[in-house]
């Protein structure tokens, strides 16, 4: 639409959806004047958004119009990773990509790897047209494990899917456990409901190794050691059993495997649990008393507690707590980790993504799968019968793996391979874009169509473009549509428009198309209290307390802790977690000047006791290190850190850090007990003043 069209009003409001990887998926209203977006606000009528946006997205126009945006295709002119590029035309860029991919695919299409995550969570600009393209090409499949797959697998094992409470009803709870979640940072719109409950007299308890801004505003904070949540849940169950704070009728009718779970929990008296968790037995007892004697009681579990070896076992155990007390009988009771499974029947994934196109190249077989969390090792592997072909090309979109994937020294080493052909679709020159052969300018959410689900609420949303693409940017879907044409993929699905895909993303019986078109969002038709009468999505309809072998989950210690690795713990005595800095969203927004100014510099929160023992003062430049590498940042002596645990707030761009690294220089690629996920928060380190003689050499 051009400003010259006579019937265009001077100012209009366009309805949209926040695309970012966050449980809140807000409904947006974008004010546009003369073709320029001047304001982004939250929709006051959308219940989870209730008119408010976070600091990051309320500045969205600053990001979309940032002068540093990539506005033309770029071709590499310097060594890999140097960030030296020259502009080229779309035709040159796409012709070169199509030629290179066709040559590799002629040998083995599995040597091509798509790498993407949730830079946008849209069904069209995420894995819509891109999925069609890579299925048709026959490329390697990507196992998208980097965030939530341990918890997801655990929920599926326990409830039969990623399903739980409606976020709105937390406002009516009498007790809320905020468990492994920094709601004020990462789930702000849930916090509004928690505050409503608090004002109505509910007790709020935060379970988190770090004294977050959320923990400070709760009535109680239980600062357990990272990776010990399963022990805490078992200790709680022990107390629920011995005090008979159980709903026997609910258990008998709706829980499978209770005798084995009961036997397991009886091995965990509060003293044993407390010793593992690094808290007091009284804290375990009091929490059990609160949980066992308050209805309705709700748990906002979040992904922060499932980035450790025993993540799956821990989520299974916590998810069973409301099944033992019958908390599920109330709409304000139960648990929410993810709501995304509620959308499964509504999403037209088979049409949006067309996995059937795999058969064009692979017949009835399937290509190999690469786990995105081990990209560091996998980019450095040669061809072998077990691995398949060496990775020859990576197409990255909606992700910044050089900054966000574990053991990033290894990841960067892989992306520096001169024989790797790398294409990155981006808004900005991220650490990953610096390593590309070709960078393609992508549109932001203000510039393209999309359709959205949420993992924190139960409303589907539609995003209309508010402005024309900035510069020469094209939507991800349009880029893959043009590439498909150049590769000779002539299936009609490669001609579906972005708008057609967005408008037809949902089954009309599940998501009311009129509501979606008129107000930009529509609530799924679901019962208020989904498991009041049982009816879990498992084959038996019961919550599953045991696995196929009849075993109840147990506490699994961290890979890196004194119990499992005593020698390592001697050399690296501090546990490090790396949750997000409040003004960043993963590595997104690190480059937005006002938001980076708010975070100032990469920081390590360290307890004054641990700092004192190392001669470290607040503001000192420190080296945080282990056998994988070292990371330089600023020490922040802070009671937010508990003794024995340091908090390396993430996720800085490596090139914007103090020594060209970020916290993932220190994390490892070992996977969780369920879901094949990374264990970012299962990491031992040592810290010293950066001016001290290095105690160890980086070995990455
Ligand atoms: N501002 C902002 N918002 C975000 C994000 C962001 O980067 N910035 N990221 C988005 C994404 S991708 C996701 S997945 C979610 C993440 O948000 P959450 O699911 O809340 O997960 P985290 O932020 O990783 O961690 C939450 C809390 O868990 C604590 N924690 C760490 N280890 C443990 C443990 O072993 N046990 C317990 N009980 N707690 C532990 C951390 O200290 C942290 O305060 O938020 C989304 N929202
Ligand atoms: N140490 C440590 N590491 C972590 C975590 C942690 O807590 N600690 N958290 C982990 C978690 S939970 C997650 S989810 C991952 C997140 O990892 P990623 O999904 O890689 O998330 P971001 O770093 O936000 O990078 C997303 C990129 O997508 C781009 N983008 C956004 N929209 C579009 C679009 O429409 N088109 C294109 N082409 N690009 C777009 C953005 O500019 C941005 O650079 O990181 C993980 N890494
Ligand atoms: Mo995430």
GROMACS .gro file of N, CA and C in nm, residues 157-271:
model
  345
  157UNK      N    1   0.491  -3.771   2.902
  157UNK     CA    2   0.492  -3.898   2.975
  157UNK      C    3   0.392  -3.897   3.090
  158UNK      N    4   0.369  -3.781   3.151
  158UNK     CA    5   0.287  -3.774   3.272
  158UNK      C    6   0.140  -3.743   3.241
  159UNK      N    7   0.117  -3.638   3.160
  159UNK     CA    8  -0.020  -3.596   3.128
  159UNK      C    9  -0.064  -3.637   2.988
  160UNK      N   10   0.032  -3.683   2.905
  160UNK     CA   11  -0.004  -3.718   2.767
  160UNK      C   12   0.013  -3.602   2.670
  161UNK      N   13   0.063  -3.489   2.715
  161UNK     CA   14   0.084  -3.375   2.624
  161UNK      C   15   0.130  -3.253   2.700
  162UNK      N   16   0.165  -3.149   2.623
  162UNK     CA   17   0.208  -3.024   2.685
  162UNK      C   18   0.084  -2.942   2.716
  163UNK      N   19   0.017  -2.981   2.821
  163UNK     CA   20  -0.112  -2.922   2.855
  163UNK      C   21  -0.116  -2.892   3.004
  164UNK      N   22  -0.197  -2.792   3.041
  164UNK     CA   23  -0.205  -2.757   3.184
  164UNK      C   24  -0.312  -2.652   3.207
  165UNK      N   25  -0.296  -2.578   3.317
  165UNK     CA   26  -0.395  -2.477   3.358
  165UNK      C   27  -0.402  -2.361   3.259
  166UNK      N   28  -0.515  -2.289   3.262
  166UNK     CA   29  -0.525  -2.160   3.193
  166UNK      C   30  -0.455  -2.056   3.279
  167UNK      N   31  -0.376  -1.972   3.216
  167UNK     CA   32  -0.298  -1.874   3.293
  167UNK      C   33  -0.388  -1.778   3.373
  168UNK      N   34  -0.506  -1.742   3.319
  168UNK     CA   35  -0.593  -1.645   3.387
  168UNK      C   36  -0.637  -1.692   3.526
  169UNK      N   37  -0.654  -1.824   3.542
  169UNK     CA   38  -0.715  -1.871   3.666
  169UNK      C   39  -0.618  -1.876   3.784
  170UNK      N   40  -0.490  -1.851   3.756
  170UNK     CA   41  -0.397  -1.837   3.869
  170UNK      C   42  -0.441  -1.721   3.960
  171UNK      N   43  -0.513  -1.625   3.903
  171UNK     CA   44  -0.559  -1.511   3.983
  171UNK      C   45  -0.650  -1.555   4.098
  172UNK      N   46  -0.712  -1.673   4.085
  172UNK     CA   47  -0.806  -1.721   4.189
  172UNK      C   48  -0.741  -1.821   4.284
  173UNK      N   49  -0.611  -1.848   4.266
  173UNK     CA   50  -0.546  -1.949   4.351
  173UNK      C   51  -0.522  -1.894   4.491
  174UNK      N   52  -0.513  -1.985   4.589
  174UNK     CA   53  -0.484  -1.945   4.727
  174UNK      C   54  -0.336  -1.963   4.760
  175UNK      N   55  -0.270  -2.048   4.680
  175UNK     CA   56  -0.126  -2.071   4.700
  175UNK      C   57  -0.066  -2.089   4.561
  176UNK      N   58   0.042  -2.016   4.532
  176UNK     CA   59   0.108  -2.032   4.402
  176UNK      C   60   0.256  -2.063   4.424
  177UNK      N   61   0.299  -2.175   4.371
  177UNK     CA   62   0.443  -2.206   4.370
  177UNK      C   63   0.497  -2.161   4.236
  178UNK      N   64   0.590  -2.067   4.237
  178UNK     CA   65   0.654  -2.018   4.115
  178UNK      C   66   0.788  -2.091   4.110
  179UNK      N   67   0.793  -2.194   4.025
  179UNK     CA   68   0.897  -2.296   4.039
  179UNK      C   69   0.985  -2.297   3.912
  180UNK      N   70   1.110  -2.254   3.928
  180UNK     CA   71   1.201  -2.251   3.813
  180UNK      C   72   1.156  -2.149   3.711
  181UNK      N   73   1.104  -2.037   3.759
  181UNK     CA   74   1.050  -1.934   3.670
  181UNK      C   75   1.081  -1.797   3.727
  182UNK      N   76   1.139  -1.712   3.644
  182UNK     CA   77   1.153  -1.572   3.685
  182UNK      C   78   1.045  -1.495   3.611
  183UNK      N   79   0.923  -1.500   3.666
  183UNK     CA   80   0.806  -1.452   3.592
  183UNK      C   81   0.819  -1.305   3.551
  184UNK      N   82   0.873  -1.223   3.638
  184UNK     CA   83   0.878  -1.079   3.607
  184UNK      C   84   0.966  -1.054   3.484
  185UNK      N   85   1.067  -1.138   3.465
  185UNK     CA   86   1.153  -1.125   3.347
  185UNK      C   87   1.096  -1.198   3.226
  186UNK      N   88   1.050  -1.321   3.247
  186UNK     CA   89   1.027  -1.411   3.133
  186UNK      C   90   0.881  -1.444   3.108
  187UNK      N   91   0.793  -1.397   3.192
  187UNK     CA   92   0.652  -1.439   3.181
  187UNK      C   93   0.567  -1.332   3.251
  188UNK      N   94   0.596  -1.206   3.212
  188UNK     CA   95   0.544  -1.089   3.283
  188UNK      C   96   0.392  -1.090   3.298
  189UNK      N   97   0.322  -1.138   3.194
  189UNK     CA   98   0.176  -1.131   3.200
  189UNK      C   99   0.116  -1.233   3.294
  190UNK      N  100   0.188  -1.340   3.322
  190UNK     CA  101   0.147  -1.431   3.428
  190UNK      C  102   0.159  -1.360   3.563
  191UNK      N  103   0.264  -1.282   3.578
  191UNK     CA  104   0.290  -1.215   3.706
  191UNK      C  105   0.172  -1.126   3.747
  192UNK      N  106   0.106  -1.065   3.649
  192UNK     CA  107  -0.012  -0.983   3.679
  192UNK      C  108  -0.119  -1.068   3.748
  193UNK      N  109  -0.139  -1.190   3.698
  193UNK     CA  110  -0.240  -1.277   3.761
  193UNK      C  111  -0.194  -1.319   3.901
  194UNK      N  112  -0.064  -1.346   3.915
  194UNK     CA  113  -0.011  -1.386   4.047
  194UNK      C  114  -0.031  -1.272   4.147
  195UNK      N  115  -0.012  -1.148   4.100
  195UNK     CA  116  -0.031  -1.033   4.190
  195UNK      C  117  -0.177  -1.017   4.231
  196UNK      N  118  -0.267  -1.044   4.136
  196UNK     CA  119  -0.410  -1.039   4.172
  196UNK      C  120  -0.439  -1.138   4.284
  197UNK      N  121  -0.382  -1.258   4.268
  197UNK     CA  122  -0.403  -1.361   4.372
  197UNK      C  123  -0.344  -1.314   4.505
  198UNK      N  124  -0.225  -1.254   4.496
  198UNK     CA  125  -0.157  -1.208   4.618
  198UNK      C  126  -0.242  -1.104   4.690
  199UNK      N  127  -0.296  -1.010   4.612
  199UNK     CA  128  -0.381  -0.906   4.673
  199UNK      C  129  -0.506  -0.966   4.738
  200UNK      N  130  -0.551  -1.079   4.683
  200UNK     CA  131  -0.670  -1.144   4.740
  200UNK      C  132  -0.631  -1.238   4.855
  201UNK      N  133  -0.505  -1.236   4.895
  201UNK     CA  134  -0.465  -1.312   5.013
  201UNK      C  135  -0.389  -1.440   4.987
  202UNK      N  136  -0.357  -1.471   4.861
  202UNK     CA  137  -0.284  -1.595   4.834
  202UNK      C  138  -0.139  -1.583   4.879
  203UNK      N  139  -0.080  -1.699   4.910
  203UNK     CA  140   0.063  -1.702   4.944
  203UNK      C  141   0.141  -1.739   4.818
  204UNK      N  142   0.252  -1.667   4.794
  204UNK     CA  143   0.337  -1.694   4.678
  204UNK      C  144   0.474  -1.742   4.725
  205UNK      N  145   0.516  -1.856   4.672
  205UNK     CA  146   0.647  -1.912   4.710
  205UNK      C  147   0.728  -1.937   4.584
  206UNK      N  148   0.850  -1.886   4.584
  206UNK     CA  149   0.937  -1.898   4.466
  206UNK      C  150   1.046  -2.002   4.494
  207UNK      N  151   1.064  -2.093   4.400
  207UNK     CA  152   1.165  -2.200   4.416
  207UNK      C  153   1.269  -2.182   4.307
  208UNK      N  154   1.385  -2.130   4.343
  208UNK     CA  155   1.482  -2.084   4.243
  208UNK      C  156   1.616  -2.065   4.312
  209UNK      N  157   1.726  -2.116   4.254
  209UNK     CA  158   1.856  -2.093   4.317
  209UNK      C  159   1.891  -1.945   4.327
  210UNK      N  160   1.836  -1.865   4.235
  210UNK     CA  161   1.870  -1.723   4.230
  210UNK      C  162   1.759  -1.642   4.297
  211UNK      N  163   1.800  -1.541   4.374
  211UNK     CA  164   1.702  -1.451   4.434
  211UNK      C  165   1.664  -1.347   4.329
  212UNK      N  166   1.571  -1.384   4.244
  212UNK     CA  167   1.533  -1.300   4.130
  212UNK      C  168   1.443  -1.187   4.178
  213UNK      N  169   1.412  -1.095   4.086
  213UNK     CA  170   1.316  -0.989   4.119
  213UNK      C  171   1.180  -1.051   4.153
  214UNK      N  172   1.151  -1.166   4.094
  214UNK     CA  173   1.026  -1.236   4.125
  214UNK      C  174   1.033  -1.293   4.267
  215UNK      N  175   1.145  -1.359   4.299
  215UNK     CA  176   1.161  -1.418   4.432
  215UNK      C  177   1.145  -1.312   4.541
  216UNK      N  178   1.200  -1.193   4.515
  216UNK     CA  179   1.193  -1.085   4.615
  216UNK      C  180   1.050  -1.044   4.644
  217UNK      N  181   0.962  -1.060   4.544
  217UNK     CA  182   0.824  -1.013   4.563
  217UNK      C  183   0.731  -1.124   4.610
  218UNK      N  184   0.783  -1.244   4.628
  218UNK     CA  185   0.701  -1.352   4.683
  218UNK      C  186   0.710  -1.351   4.836
  219UNK      N  187   0.618  -1.422   4.903
  219UNK     CA  188   0.623  -1.428   5.049
  219UNK      C  189   0.743  -1.507   5.096
  220UNK      N  190   0.785  -1.604   5.015
  220UNK     CA  191   0.894  -1.691   5.058
  220UNK      C  192   0.977  -1.730   4.937
  221UNK      N  193   1.107  -1.745   4.961
  221UNK     CA  194   1.197  -1.788   4.854
  221UNK      C  195   1.276  -1.908   4.903
  222UNK      N  196   1.270  -2.017   4.828
  222UNK     CA  197   1.347  -2.137   4.862
  222UNK      C  198   1.459  -2.149   4.760
  223UNK      N  199   1.582  -2.120   4.807
  223UNK     CA  200   1.697  -2.112   4.714
  223UNK      C  201   1.770  -2.245   4.712
  224UNK      N  202   1.714  -2.339   4.639
  224UNK     CA  203   1.776  -2.472   4.631
  224UNK      C  204   1.894  -2.471   4.534
  225UNK      N  205   1.977  -2.574   4.539
  225UNK     CA  206   2.088  -2.588   4.444
  225UNK      C  207   2.030  -2.625   4.307
  226UNK      N  208   2.095  -2.580   4.198
  226UNK     CA  209   2.046  -2.617   4.064
  226UNK      C  210   2.041  -2.768   4.047
  227UNK      N  211   1.936  -2.814   3.980
  227UNK     CA  212   1.927  -2.956   3.947
  227UNK      C  213   1.886  -3.045   4.063
  228UNK      N  214   1.823  -2.987   4.167
  228UNK     CA  215   1.782  -3.070   4.281
  228UNK      C  216   1.630  -3.070   4.300
  229UNK      N  217   1.556  -3.026   4.201
  229UNK     CA  218   1.409  -3.015   4.215
  229UNK      C  219   1.341  -3.149   4.235
  230UNK      N  220   1.397  -3.255   4.176
  230UNK     CA  221   1.336  -3.387   4.194
  230UNK      C  222   1.344  -3.428   4.341
  231UNK      N  223   1.457  -3.399   4.404
  231UNK     CA  224   1.473  -3.434   4.546
  231UNK      C  225   1.371  -3.357   4.629
  232UNK      N  226   1.353  -3.229   4.595
  232UNK     CA  227   1.254  -3.149   4.670
  232UNK      C  228   1.113  -3.206   4.650
  233UNK      N  229   1.078  -3.239   4.526
  233UNK     CA  230   0.943  -3.292   4.500
  233UNK      C  231   0.922  -3.423   4.577
  234UNK      N  232   1.025  -3.507   4.581
  234UNK     CA  233   1.012  -3.635   4.654
  234UNK      C  234   1.000  -3.611   4.804
  235UNK      N  235   1.076  -3.514   4.855
  235UNK     CA  236   1.064  -3.478   4.997
  235UNK      C  237   0.923  -3.428   5.029
  236UNK      N  238   0.866  -3.349   4.940
  236UNK     CA  239   0.728  -3.300   4.960
  236UNK      C  240   0.630  -3.418   4.961
  237UNK      N  241   0.648  -3.509   4.866
  237UNK     CA  242   0.557  -3.625   4.860
  237UNK      C  243   0.567  -3.708   4.988
  238UNK      N  244   0.690  -3.721   5.040
  238UNK     CA  245   0.709  -3.794   5.165
  238UNK      C  246   0.619  -3.734   5.274
  239UNK      N  247   0.619  -3.602   5.283
  239UNK     CA  248   0.538  -3.535   5.385
  239UNK      C  249   0.389  -3.546   5.356
  240UNK      N  250   0.352  -3.535   5.228
  240UNK     CA  251   0.209  -3.548   5.192
  240UNK      C  252   0.159  -3.685   5.236
  241UNK      N  253   0.244  -3.787   5.220
  241UNK     CA  254   0.204  -3.924   5.257
  241UNK      C  255   0.198  -3.938   5.409
  242UNK      N  256   0.305  -3.896   5.478
  242UNK     CA  257   0.309  -3.923   5.622
  242UNK      C  258   0.205  -3.841   5.698
  243UNK      N  259   0.166  -3.724   5.644
  243UNK     CA  260   0.060  -3.646   5.711
  243UNK      C  261  -0.078  -3.671   5.650
  244UNK      N  262  -0.081  -3.758   5.555
  244UNK     CA  263  -0.206  -3.789   5.483
  244UNK      C  264  -0.274  -3.665   5.426
  245UNK      N  265  -0.194  -3.582   5.360
  245UNK     CA  266  -0.251  -3.468   5.286
  245UNK      C  267  -0.275  -3.511   5.141
  246UNK      N  268  -0.341  -3.624   5.125
  246UNK     CA  269  -0.361  -3.681   4.991
  246UNK      C  270  -0.509  -3.683   4.957
  247UNK      N  271  -0.540  -3.676   4.829
  247UNK     CA  272  -0.678  -3.693   4.782
  247UNK      C  273  -0.688  -3.838   4.732
  248UNK      N  274  -0.722  -3.928   4.823
  248UNK     CA  275  -0.719  -4.072   4.790
  248UNK      C  276  -0.813  -4.106   4.675
  249UNK      N  277  -0.925  -4.040   4.673
  249UNK     CA  278  -1.023  -4.069   4.567
  249UNK      C  279  -0.967  -4.028   4.429
  250UNK      N  280  -0.905  -3.909   4.423
  250UNK     CA  281  -0.848  -3.864   4.295
  250UNK      C  282  -0.735  -3.958   4.251
  251UNK      N  283  -0.651  -3.997   4.346
  251UNK     CA  284  -0.539  -4.086   4.313
  251UNK      C  285  -0.593  -4.220   4.260
  252UNK      N  286  -0.691  -4.275   4.331
  252UNK     CA  287  -0.741  -4.407   4.292
  252UNK      C  288  -0.801  -4.403   4.152
  253UNK      N  289  -0.869  -4.294   4.120
  253UNK     CA  290  -0.938  -4.290   3.991
  253UNK      C  291  -0.851  -4.239   3.876
  254UNK      N  292  -0.754  -4.151   3.909
  254UNK     CA  293  -0.688  -4.079   3.799
  254UNK      C  294  -0.536  -4.089   3.794
  255UNK      N  295  -0.476  -4.172   3.880
  255UNK     CA  296  -0.329  -4.183   3.877
  255UNK      C  297  -0.289  -4.329   3.857
  256UNK      N  298  -0.202  -4.352   3.761
  256UNK     CA  299  -0.153  -4.487   3.731
  256UNK      C  300  -0.013  -4.502   3.794
  257UNK      N  301   0.005  -4.607   3.874
  257UNK     CA  302   0.140  -4.635   3.927
  257UNK      C  303   0.168  -4.574   4.063
  258UNK      N  304   0.062  -4.540   4.136
  258UNK     CA  305   0.081  -4.476   4.267
  258UNK      C  306   0.162  -4.562   4.364
  259UNK      N  307   0.140  -4.695   4.374
  259UNK     CA  308   0.218  -4.771   4.474
  259UNK      C  309   0.369  -4.756   4.454
  260UNK      N  310   0.415  -4.759   4.329
  260UNK     CA  311   0.561  -4.747   4.306
  260UNK      C  312   0.610  -4.606   4.341
  261UNK      N  313   0.528  -4.506   4.310
  261UNK     CA  314   0.569  -4.369   4.342
  261UNK      C  315   0.570  -4.349   4.494
  262UNK      N  316   0.472  -4.405   4.560
  262UNK     CA  317   0.463  -4.393   4.706
  262UNK      C  318   0.586  -4.454   4.772
  263UNK      N  319   0.622  -4.573   4.722
  263UNK     CA  320   0.741  -4.641   4.776
  263UNK      C  321   0.867  -4.555   4.755
  264UNK      N  322   0.879  -4.498   4.636
  264UNK     CA  323   0.994  -4.411   4.606
  264UNK      C  324   0.997  -4.292   4.701
  265UNK      N  325   0.882  -4.225   4.716
  265UNK     CA  326   0.879  -4.101   4.797
  265UNK      C  327   0.911  -4.131   4.943
  266UNK      N  328   0.874  -4.250   4.991
  266UNK     CA  329   0.900  -4.281   5.132
  266UNK      C  330   1.050  -4.297   5.160
  267UNK      N  331   1.130  -4.308   5.051
  267UNK     CA  332   1.276  -4.311   5.070
  267UNK      C  333   1.334  -4.170   5.086
  268UNK      N  334   1.250  -4.067   5.079
  268UNK     CA  335   1.299  -3.929   5.079
  268UNK      C  336   1.245  -3.846   5.195
  269UNK      N  337   1.283  -3.880   5.320
  269UNK     CA  338   1.242  -3.794   5.431
  269UNK      C  339   1.299  -3.652   5.411
  270UNK      N  340   1.237  -3.551   5.472
  270UNK     CA  341   1.279  -3.412   5.451
  270UNK      C  342   1.430  -3.390   5.472
  271UNK      N  343   1.490  -3.460   5.567
  271UNK     CA  344   1.633  -3.439   5.593
  271UNK      C  345   1.715  -3.478   5.471
   0.00000   0.00000   0.00000
